[in-house]
Short mmCIF file of N, CA and C and ligand atoms in Angstrom, two decimals:
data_model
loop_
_atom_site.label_atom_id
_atom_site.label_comp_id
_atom_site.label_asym_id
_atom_site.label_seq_id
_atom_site.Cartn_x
_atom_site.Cartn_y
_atom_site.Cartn_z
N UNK A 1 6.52 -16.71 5.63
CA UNK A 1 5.20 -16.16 5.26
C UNK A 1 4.46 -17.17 4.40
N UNK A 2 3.52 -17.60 4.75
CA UNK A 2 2.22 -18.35 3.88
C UNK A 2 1.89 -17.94 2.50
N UNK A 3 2.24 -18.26 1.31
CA UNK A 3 1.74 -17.77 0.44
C UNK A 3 0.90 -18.80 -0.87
N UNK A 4 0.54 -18.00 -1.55
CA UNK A 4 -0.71 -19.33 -2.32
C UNK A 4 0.32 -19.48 -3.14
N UNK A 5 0.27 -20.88 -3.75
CA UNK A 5 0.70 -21.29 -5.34
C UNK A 5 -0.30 -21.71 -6.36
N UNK A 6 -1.82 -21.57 -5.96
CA UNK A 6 -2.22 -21.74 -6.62
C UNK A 6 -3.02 -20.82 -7.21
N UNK A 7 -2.93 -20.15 -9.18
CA UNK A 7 -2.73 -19.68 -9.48
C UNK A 7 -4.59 -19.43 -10.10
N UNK A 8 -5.44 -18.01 -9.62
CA UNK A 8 -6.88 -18.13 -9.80
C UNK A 8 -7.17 -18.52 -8.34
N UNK A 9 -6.51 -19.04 -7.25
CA UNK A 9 -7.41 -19.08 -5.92
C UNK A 9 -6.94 -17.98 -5.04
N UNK A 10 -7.33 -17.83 -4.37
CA UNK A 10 -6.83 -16.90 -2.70
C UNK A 10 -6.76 -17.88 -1.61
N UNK A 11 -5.85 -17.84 -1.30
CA UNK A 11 -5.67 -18.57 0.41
C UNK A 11 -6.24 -17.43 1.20
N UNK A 12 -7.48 -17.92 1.95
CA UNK A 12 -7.78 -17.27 3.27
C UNK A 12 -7.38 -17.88 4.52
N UNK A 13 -6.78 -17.24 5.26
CA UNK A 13 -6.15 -18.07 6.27
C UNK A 13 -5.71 -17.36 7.60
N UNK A 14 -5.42 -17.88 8.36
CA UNK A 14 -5.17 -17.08 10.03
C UNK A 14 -6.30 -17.07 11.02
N UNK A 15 -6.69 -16.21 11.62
CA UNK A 15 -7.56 -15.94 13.00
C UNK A 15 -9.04 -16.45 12.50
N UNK A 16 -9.17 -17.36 11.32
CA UNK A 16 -10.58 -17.91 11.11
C UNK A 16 -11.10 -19.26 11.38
N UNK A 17 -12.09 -19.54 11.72
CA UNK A 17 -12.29 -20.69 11.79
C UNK A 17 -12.75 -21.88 10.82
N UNK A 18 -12.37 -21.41 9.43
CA UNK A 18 -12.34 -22.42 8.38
C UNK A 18 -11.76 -21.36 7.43
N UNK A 19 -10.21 -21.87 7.24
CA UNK A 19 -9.57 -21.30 5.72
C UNK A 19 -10.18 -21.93 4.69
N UNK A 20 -10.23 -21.07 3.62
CA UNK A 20 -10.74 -21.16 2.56
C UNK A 20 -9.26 -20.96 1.36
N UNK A 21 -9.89 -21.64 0.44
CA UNK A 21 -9.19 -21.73 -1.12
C UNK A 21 -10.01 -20.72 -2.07
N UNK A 22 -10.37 -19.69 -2.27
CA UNK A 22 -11.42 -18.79 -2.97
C UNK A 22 -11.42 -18.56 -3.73
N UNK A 23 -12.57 -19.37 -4.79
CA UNK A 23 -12.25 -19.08 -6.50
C UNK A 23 -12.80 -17.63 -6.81
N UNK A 24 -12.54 -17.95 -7.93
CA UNK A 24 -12.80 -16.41 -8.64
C UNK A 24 -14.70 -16.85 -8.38
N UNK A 25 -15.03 -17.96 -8.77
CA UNK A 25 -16.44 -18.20 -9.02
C UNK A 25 -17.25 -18.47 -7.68
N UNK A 26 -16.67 -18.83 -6.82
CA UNK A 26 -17.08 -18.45 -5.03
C UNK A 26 -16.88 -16.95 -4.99
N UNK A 27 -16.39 -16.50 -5.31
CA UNK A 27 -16.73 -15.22 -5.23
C UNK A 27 -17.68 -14.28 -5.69
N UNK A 28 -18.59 -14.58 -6.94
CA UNK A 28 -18.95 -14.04 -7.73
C UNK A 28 -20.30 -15.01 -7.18
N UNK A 29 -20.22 -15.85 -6.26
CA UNK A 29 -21.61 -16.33 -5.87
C UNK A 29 -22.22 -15.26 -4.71
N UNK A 30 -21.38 -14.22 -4.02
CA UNK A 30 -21.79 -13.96 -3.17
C UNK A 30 -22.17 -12.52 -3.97
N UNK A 31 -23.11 -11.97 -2.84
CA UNK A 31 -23.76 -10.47 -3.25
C UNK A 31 -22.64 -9.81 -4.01
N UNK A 32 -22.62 -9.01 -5.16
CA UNK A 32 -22.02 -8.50 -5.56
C UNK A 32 -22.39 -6.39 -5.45
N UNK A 33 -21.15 -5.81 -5.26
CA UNK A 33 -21.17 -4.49 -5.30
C UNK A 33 -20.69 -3.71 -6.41
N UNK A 34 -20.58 -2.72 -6.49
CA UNK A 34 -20.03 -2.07 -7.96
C UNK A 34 -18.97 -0.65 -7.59
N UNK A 35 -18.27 -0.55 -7.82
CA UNK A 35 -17.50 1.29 -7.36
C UNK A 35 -16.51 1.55 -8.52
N UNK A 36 -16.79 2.77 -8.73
CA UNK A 36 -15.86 3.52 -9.09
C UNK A 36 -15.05 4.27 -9.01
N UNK A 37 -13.31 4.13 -8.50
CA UNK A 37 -12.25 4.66 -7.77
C UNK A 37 -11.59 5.12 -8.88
N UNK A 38 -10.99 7.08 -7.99
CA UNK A 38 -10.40 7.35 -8.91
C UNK A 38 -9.02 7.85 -7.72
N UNK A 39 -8.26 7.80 -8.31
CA UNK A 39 -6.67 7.77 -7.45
C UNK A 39 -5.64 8.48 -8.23
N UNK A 40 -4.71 8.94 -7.85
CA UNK A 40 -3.51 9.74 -7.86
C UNK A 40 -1.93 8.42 -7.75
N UNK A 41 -1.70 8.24 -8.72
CA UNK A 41 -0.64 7.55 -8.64
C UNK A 41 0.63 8.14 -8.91
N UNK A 42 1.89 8.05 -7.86
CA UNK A 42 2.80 9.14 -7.97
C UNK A 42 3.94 8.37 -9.59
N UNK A 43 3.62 7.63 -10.07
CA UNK A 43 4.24 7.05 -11.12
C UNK A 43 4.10 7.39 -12.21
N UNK A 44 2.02 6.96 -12.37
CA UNK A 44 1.49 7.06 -13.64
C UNK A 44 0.35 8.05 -13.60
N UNK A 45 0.25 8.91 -12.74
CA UNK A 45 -1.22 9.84 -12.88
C UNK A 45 -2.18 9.36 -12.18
N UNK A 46 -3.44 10.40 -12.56
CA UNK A 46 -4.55 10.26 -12.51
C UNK A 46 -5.18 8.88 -13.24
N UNK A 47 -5.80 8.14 -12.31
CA UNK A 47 -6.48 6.85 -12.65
C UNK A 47 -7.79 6.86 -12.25
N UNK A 48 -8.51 5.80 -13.06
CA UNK A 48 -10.23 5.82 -12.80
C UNK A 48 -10.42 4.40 -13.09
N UNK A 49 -10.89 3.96 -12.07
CA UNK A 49 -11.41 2.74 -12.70
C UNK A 49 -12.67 1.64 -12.26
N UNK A 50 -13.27 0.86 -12.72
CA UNK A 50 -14.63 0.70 -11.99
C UNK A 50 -14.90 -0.34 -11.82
N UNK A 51 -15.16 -1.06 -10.90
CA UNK A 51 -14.79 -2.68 -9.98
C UNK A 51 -16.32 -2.95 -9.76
N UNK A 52 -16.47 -4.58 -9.77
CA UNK A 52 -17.64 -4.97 -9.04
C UNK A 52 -16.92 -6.30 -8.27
N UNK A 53 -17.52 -6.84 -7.67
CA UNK A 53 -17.31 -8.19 -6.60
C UNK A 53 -18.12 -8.00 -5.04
N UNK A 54 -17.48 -8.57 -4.26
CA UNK A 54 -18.04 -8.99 -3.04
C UNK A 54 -17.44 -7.91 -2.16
N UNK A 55 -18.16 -7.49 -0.95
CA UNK A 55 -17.35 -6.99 -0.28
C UNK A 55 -16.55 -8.32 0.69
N UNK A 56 -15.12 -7.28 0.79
CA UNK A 56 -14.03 -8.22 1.68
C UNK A 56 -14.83 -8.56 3.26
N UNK A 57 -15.81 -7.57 3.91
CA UNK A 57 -16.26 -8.03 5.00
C UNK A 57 -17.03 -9.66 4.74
N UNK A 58 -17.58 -9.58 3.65
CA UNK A 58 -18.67 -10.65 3.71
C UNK A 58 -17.60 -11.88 3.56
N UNK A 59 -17.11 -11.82 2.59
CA UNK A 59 -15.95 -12.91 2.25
C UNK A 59 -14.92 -13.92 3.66
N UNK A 60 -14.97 -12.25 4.70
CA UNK A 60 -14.40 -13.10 5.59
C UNK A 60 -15.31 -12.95 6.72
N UNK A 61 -16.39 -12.98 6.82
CA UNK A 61 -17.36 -13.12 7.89
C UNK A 61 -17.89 -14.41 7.42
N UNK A 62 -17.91 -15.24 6.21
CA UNK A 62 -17.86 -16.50 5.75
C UNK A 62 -17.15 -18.01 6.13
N UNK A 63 -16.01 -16.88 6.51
CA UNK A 63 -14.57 -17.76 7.06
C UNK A 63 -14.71 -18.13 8.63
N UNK A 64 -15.01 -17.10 8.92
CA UNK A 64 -15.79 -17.59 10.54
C UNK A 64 -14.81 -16.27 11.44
N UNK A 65 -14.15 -15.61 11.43
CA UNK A 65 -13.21 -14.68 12.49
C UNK A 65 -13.51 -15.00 13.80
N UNK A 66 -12.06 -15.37 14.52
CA UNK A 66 -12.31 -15.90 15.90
C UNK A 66 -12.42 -14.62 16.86
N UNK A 67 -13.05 -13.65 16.61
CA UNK A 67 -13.98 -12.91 17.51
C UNK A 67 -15.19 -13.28 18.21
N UNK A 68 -15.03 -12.94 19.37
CA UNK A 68 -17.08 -12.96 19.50
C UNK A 68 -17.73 -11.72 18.91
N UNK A 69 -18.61 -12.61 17.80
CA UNK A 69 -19.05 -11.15 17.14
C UNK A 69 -19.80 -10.46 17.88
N UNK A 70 -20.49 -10.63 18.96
CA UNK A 70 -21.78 -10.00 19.48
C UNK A 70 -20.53 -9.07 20.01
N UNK A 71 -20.12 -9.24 20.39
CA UNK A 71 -18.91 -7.94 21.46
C UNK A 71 -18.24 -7.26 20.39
N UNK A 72 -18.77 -6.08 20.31
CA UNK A 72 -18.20 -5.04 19.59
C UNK A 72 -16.71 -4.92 19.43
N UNK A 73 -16.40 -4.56 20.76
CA UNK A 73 -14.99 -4.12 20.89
C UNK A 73 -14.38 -4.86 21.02
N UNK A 74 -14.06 -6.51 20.82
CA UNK A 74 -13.45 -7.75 20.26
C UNK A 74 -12.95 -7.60 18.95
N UNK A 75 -13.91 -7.31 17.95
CA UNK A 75 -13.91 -6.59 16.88
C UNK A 75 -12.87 -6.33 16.48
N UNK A 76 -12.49 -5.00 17.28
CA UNK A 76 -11.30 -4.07 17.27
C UNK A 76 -10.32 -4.32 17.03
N UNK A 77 -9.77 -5.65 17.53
CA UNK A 77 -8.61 -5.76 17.91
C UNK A 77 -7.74 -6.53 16.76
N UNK A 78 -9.18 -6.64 15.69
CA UNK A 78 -7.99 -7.92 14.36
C UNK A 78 -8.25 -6.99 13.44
N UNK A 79 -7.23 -7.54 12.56
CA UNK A 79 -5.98 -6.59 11.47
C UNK A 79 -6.55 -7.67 9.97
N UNK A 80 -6.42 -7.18 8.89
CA UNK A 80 -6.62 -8.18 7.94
C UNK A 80 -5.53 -7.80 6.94
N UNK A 81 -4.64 -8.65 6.45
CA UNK A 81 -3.61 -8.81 5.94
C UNK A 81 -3.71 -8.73 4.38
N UNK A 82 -3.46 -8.09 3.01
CA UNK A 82 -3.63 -8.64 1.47
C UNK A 82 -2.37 -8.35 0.86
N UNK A 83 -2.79 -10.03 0.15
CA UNK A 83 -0.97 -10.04 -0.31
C UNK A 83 -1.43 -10.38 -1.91
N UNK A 84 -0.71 -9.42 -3.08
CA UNK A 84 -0.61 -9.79 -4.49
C UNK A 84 0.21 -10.78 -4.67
N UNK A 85 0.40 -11.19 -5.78
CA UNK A 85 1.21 -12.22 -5.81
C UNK A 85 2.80 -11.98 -6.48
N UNK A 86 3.02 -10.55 -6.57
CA UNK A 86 3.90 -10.10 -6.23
C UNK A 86 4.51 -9.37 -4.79
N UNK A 87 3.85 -9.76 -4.12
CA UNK A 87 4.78 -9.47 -2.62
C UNK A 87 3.95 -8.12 -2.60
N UNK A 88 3.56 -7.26 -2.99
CA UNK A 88 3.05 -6.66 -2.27
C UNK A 88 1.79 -6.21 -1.36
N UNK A 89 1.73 -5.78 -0.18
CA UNK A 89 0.81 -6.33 0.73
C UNK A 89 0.52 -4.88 1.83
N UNK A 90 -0.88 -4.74 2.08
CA UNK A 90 -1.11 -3.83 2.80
C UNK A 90 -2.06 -4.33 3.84
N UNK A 91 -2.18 -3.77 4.95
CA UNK A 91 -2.65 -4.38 6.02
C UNK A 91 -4.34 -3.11 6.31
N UNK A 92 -5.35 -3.78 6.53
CA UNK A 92 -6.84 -2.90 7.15
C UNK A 92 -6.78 -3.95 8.51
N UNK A 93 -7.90 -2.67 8.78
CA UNK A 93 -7.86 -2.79 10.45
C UNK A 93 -9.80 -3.54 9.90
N UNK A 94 -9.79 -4.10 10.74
CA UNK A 94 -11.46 -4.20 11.06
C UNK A 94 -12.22 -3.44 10.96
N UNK A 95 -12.27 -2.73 12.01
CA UNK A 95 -12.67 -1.57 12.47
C UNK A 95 -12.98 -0.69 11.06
N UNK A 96 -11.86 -0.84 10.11
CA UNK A 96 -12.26 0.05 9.09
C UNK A 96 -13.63 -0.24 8.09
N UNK A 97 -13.42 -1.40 8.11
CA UNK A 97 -14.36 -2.37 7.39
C UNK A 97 -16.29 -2.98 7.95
N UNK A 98 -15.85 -2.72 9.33
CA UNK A 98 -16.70 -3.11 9.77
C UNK A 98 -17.98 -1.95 9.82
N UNK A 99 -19.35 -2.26 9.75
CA UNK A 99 -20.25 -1.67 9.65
C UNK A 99 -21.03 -0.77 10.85
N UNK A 100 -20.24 -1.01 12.05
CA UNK A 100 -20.42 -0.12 13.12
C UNK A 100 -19.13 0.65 13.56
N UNK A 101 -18.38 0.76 12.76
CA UNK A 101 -17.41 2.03 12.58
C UNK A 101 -17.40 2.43 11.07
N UNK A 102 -15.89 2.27 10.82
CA UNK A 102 -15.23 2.85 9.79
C UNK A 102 -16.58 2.66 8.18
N UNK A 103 -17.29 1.38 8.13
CA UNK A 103 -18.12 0.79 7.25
C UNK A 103 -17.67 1.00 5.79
N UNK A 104 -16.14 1.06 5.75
CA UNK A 104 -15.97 1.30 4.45
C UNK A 104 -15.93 0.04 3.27
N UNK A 105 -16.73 0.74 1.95
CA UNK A 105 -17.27 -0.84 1.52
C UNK A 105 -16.10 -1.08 0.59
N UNK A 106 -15.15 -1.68 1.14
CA UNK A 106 -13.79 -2.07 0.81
C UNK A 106 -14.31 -3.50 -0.07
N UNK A 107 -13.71 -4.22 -1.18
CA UNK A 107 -14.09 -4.78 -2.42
C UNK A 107 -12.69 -5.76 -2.63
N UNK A 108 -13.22 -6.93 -2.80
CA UNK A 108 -12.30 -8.34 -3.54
C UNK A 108 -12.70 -8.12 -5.01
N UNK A 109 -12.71 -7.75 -5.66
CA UNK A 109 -13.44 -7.30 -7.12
C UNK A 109 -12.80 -8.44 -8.27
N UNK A 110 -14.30 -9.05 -8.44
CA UNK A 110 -13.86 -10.01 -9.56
C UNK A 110 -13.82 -9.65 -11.11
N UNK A 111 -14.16 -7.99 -11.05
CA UNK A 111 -14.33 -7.63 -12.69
C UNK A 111 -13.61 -6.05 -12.41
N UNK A 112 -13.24 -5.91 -13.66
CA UNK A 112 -12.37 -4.42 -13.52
C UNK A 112 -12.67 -4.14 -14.87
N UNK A 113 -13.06 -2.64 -15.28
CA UNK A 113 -13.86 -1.83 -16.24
C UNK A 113 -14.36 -2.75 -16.95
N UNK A 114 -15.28 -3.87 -16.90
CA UNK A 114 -16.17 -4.26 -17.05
C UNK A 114 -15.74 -5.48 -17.76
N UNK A 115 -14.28 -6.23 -17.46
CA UNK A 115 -13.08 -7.01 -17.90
C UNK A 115 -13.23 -8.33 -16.54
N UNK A 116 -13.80 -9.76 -17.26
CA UNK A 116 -13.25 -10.35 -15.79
C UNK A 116 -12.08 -10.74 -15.68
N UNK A 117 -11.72 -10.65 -13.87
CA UNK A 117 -10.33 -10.72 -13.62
C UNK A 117 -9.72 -12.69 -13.22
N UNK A 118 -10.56 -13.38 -14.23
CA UNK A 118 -10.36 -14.36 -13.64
C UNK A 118 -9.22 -15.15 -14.67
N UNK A 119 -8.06 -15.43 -14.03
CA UNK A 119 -6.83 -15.49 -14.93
C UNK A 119 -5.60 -14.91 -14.03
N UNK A 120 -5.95 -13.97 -13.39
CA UNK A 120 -5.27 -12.90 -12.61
C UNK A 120 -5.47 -13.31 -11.24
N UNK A 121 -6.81 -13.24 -10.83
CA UNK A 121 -7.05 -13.10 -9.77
C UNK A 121 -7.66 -12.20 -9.14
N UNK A 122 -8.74 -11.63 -7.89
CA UNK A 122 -9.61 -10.74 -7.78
C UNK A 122 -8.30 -9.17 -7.20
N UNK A 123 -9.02 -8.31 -6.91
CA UNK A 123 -8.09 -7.12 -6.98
C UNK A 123 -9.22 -6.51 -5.87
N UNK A 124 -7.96 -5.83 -4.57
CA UNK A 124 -8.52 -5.40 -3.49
C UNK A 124 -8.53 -3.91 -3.96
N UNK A 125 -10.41 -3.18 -3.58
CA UNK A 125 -10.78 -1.87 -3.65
C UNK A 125 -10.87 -1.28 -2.71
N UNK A 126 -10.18 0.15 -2.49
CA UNK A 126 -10.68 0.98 -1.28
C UNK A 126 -11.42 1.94 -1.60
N UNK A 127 -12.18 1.94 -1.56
CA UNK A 127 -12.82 3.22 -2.23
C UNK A 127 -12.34 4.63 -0.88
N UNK A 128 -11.78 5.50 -1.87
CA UNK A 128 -11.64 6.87 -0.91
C UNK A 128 -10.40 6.97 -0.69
N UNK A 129 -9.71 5.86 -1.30
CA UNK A 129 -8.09 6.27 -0.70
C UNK A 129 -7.79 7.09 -2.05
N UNK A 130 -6.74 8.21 -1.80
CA UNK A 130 -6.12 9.12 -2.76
C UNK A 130 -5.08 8.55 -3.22
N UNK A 131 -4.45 7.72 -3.11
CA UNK A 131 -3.04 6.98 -3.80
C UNK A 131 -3.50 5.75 -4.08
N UNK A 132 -2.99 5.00 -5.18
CA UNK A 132 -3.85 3.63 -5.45
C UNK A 132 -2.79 2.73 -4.88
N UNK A 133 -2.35 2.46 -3.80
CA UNK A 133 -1.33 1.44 -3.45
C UNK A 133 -1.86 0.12 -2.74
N UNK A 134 -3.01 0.67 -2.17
CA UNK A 134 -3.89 -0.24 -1.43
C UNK A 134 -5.29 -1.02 -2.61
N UNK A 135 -5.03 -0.22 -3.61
CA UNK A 135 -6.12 -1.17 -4.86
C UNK A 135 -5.27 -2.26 -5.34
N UNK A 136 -4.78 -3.45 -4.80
CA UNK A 136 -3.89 -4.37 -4.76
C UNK A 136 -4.61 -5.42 -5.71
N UNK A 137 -3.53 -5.14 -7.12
CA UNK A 137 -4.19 -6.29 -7.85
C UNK A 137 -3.38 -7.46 -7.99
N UNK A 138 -4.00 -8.71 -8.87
CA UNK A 138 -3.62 -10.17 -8.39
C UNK A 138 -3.52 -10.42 -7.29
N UNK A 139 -4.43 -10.43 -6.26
CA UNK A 139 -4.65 -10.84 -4.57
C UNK A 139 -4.31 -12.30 -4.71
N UNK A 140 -3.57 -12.73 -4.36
CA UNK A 140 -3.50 -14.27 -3.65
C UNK A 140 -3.57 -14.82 -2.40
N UNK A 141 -3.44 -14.07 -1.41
CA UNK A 141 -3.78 -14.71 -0.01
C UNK A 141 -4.25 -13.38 0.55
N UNK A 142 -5.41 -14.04 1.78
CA UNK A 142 -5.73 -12.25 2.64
C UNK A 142 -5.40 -13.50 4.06
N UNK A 143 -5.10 -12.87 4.63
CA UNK A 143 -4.78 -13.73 6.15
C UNK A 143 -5.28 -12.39 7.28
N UNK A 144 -6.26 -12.91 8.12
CA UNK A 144 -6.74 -12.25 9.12
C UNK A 144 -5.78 -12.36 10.66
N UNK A 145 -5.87 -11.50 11.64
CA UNK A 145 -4.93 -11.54 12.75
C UNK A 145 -5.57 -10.84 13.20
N UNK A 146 -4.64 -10.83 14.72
CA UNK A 146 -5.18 -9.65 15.74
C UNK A 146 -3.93 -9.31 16.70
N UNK A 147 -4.23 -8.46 17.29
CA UNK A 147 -3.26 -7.73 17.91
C UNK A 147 -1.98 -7.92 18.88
N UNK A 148 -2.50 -9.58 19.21
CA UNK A 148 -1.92 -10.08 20.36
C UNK A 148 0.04 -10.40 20.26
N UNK A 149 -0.14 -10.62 18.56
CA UNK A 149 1.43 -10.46 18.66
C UNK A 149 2.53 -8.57 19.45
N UNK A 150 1.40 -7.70 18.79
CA UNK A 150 2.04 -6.31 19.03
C UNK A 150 2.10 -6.41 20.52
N UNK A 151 1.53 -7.31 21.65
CA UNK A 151 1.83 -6.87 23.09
C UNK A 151 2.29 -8.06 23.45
N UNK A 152 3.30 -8.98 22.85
CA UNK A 152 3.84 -10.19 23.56
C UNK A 152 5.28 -9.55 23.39
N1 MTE B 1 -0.15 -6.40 -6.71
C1 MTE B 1 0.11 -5.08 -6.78
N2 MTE B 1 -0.94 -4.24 -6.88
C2 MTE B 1 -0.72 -2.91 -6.96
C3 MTE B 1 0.58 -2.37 -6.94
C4 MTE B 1 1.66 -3.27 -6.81
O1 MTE B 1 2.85 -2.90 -6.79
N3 MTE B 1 1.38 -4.63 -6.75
N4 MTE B 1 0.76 -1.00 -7.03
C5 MTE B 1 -0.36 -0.14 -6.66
C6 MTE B 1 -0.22 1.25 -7.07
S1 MTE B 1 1.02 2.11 -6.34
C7 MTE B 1 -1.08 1.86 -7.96
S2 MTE B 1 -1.03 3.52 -8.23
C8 MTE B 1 -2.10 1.09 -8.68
C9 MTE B 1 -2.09 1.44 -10.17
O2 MTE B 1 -3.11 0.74 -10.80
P1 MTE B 1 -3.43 0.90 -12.35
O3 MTE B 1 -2.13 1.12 -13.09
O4 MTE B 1 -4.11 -0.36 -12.72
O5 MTE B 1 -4.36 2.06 -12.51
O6 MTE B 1 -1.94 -0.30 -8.49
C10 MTE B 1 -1.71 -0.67 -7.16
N5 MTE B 1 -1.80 -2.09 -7.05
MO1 MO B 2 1.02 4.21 -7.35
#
């Protein structure tokens, strides 16, 4: 498995047509969003907490995704990968992200309750999920794919 060592960047990497090294401050150049997620954690409770950064679509529509974008249902078929830099890692579909389906404004968030995360590293937001397992903080690599391994 590909993973970053370098400590403050994100490796973007896989099904794009230019990987990127992504600072905290490339990030914070692009449009920024704001949300406030509140989640059910089966450990520690009820959590709330309130993120701004980029959305993850824009970040990797930057990178280039070897889709043809004009074809919708090309789209479909890639997976986007986020890995902390403790190993843990959850996988979105496109489709979820993308603005002619699912359009959920899923977040690389460079600030958390109003704290920047640069030291750490940005922290992936879902807004709407009920368990916080997928608000994946210290992101170090997101690697994009598509489906073609599941039918070989
Ligand atoms: N990198 C990383 N991020 C993670 C986790 C993890 O194990 N590793 N656990 C998740 C889980 S299960 C929860 S409930 C939230 C808790 O976030 P909080 O304690 O900052 O509110 O972090 C999430 N983000
Ligand atoms: Mo959790």
């Amino acid at each position: 498995m590909e993973t970053s060592a370098v400590p403050g960047l994100v490796r973007l990497s896989g099904r794009v047509r230019e990987p990127a090294w992504l600072s905290m401050a490339a990030l914070r150049s692009m449009p920024q969003r704001e949300t406030t997620v509140r989640f059910e954690c089966r450990k520690s409770g009820a959590r709330r907490h309130y993120f701004t950064g980029p959305l993850l679509l824009d970040v990797l529509s930057a990178a280039g995704p070897m889709f043809d974008a004009a074809e919708r249902k090309d789209r479909l078929r890639f997976v986007v990968s986020v890995l902390g830099e403790d190993g843990h890692r959850a996988v979105l579909s496109w489709g979820e992200i993308d603005p002619e389906f699912g359009n959920a404004a899923v977040l690389l968030a460079v600030a958390m309750d109003c704290r920047d995360l640069d030291g750490q590293g940005p922290h992936l937001v879902v807004p709407g999920d009920r368990c916080g397992a997928r608000h994946i903080s210290r992101v170090a690599a997101v690697r994009v794919g598509d489906d073609a391994g599941l039918w070989s």
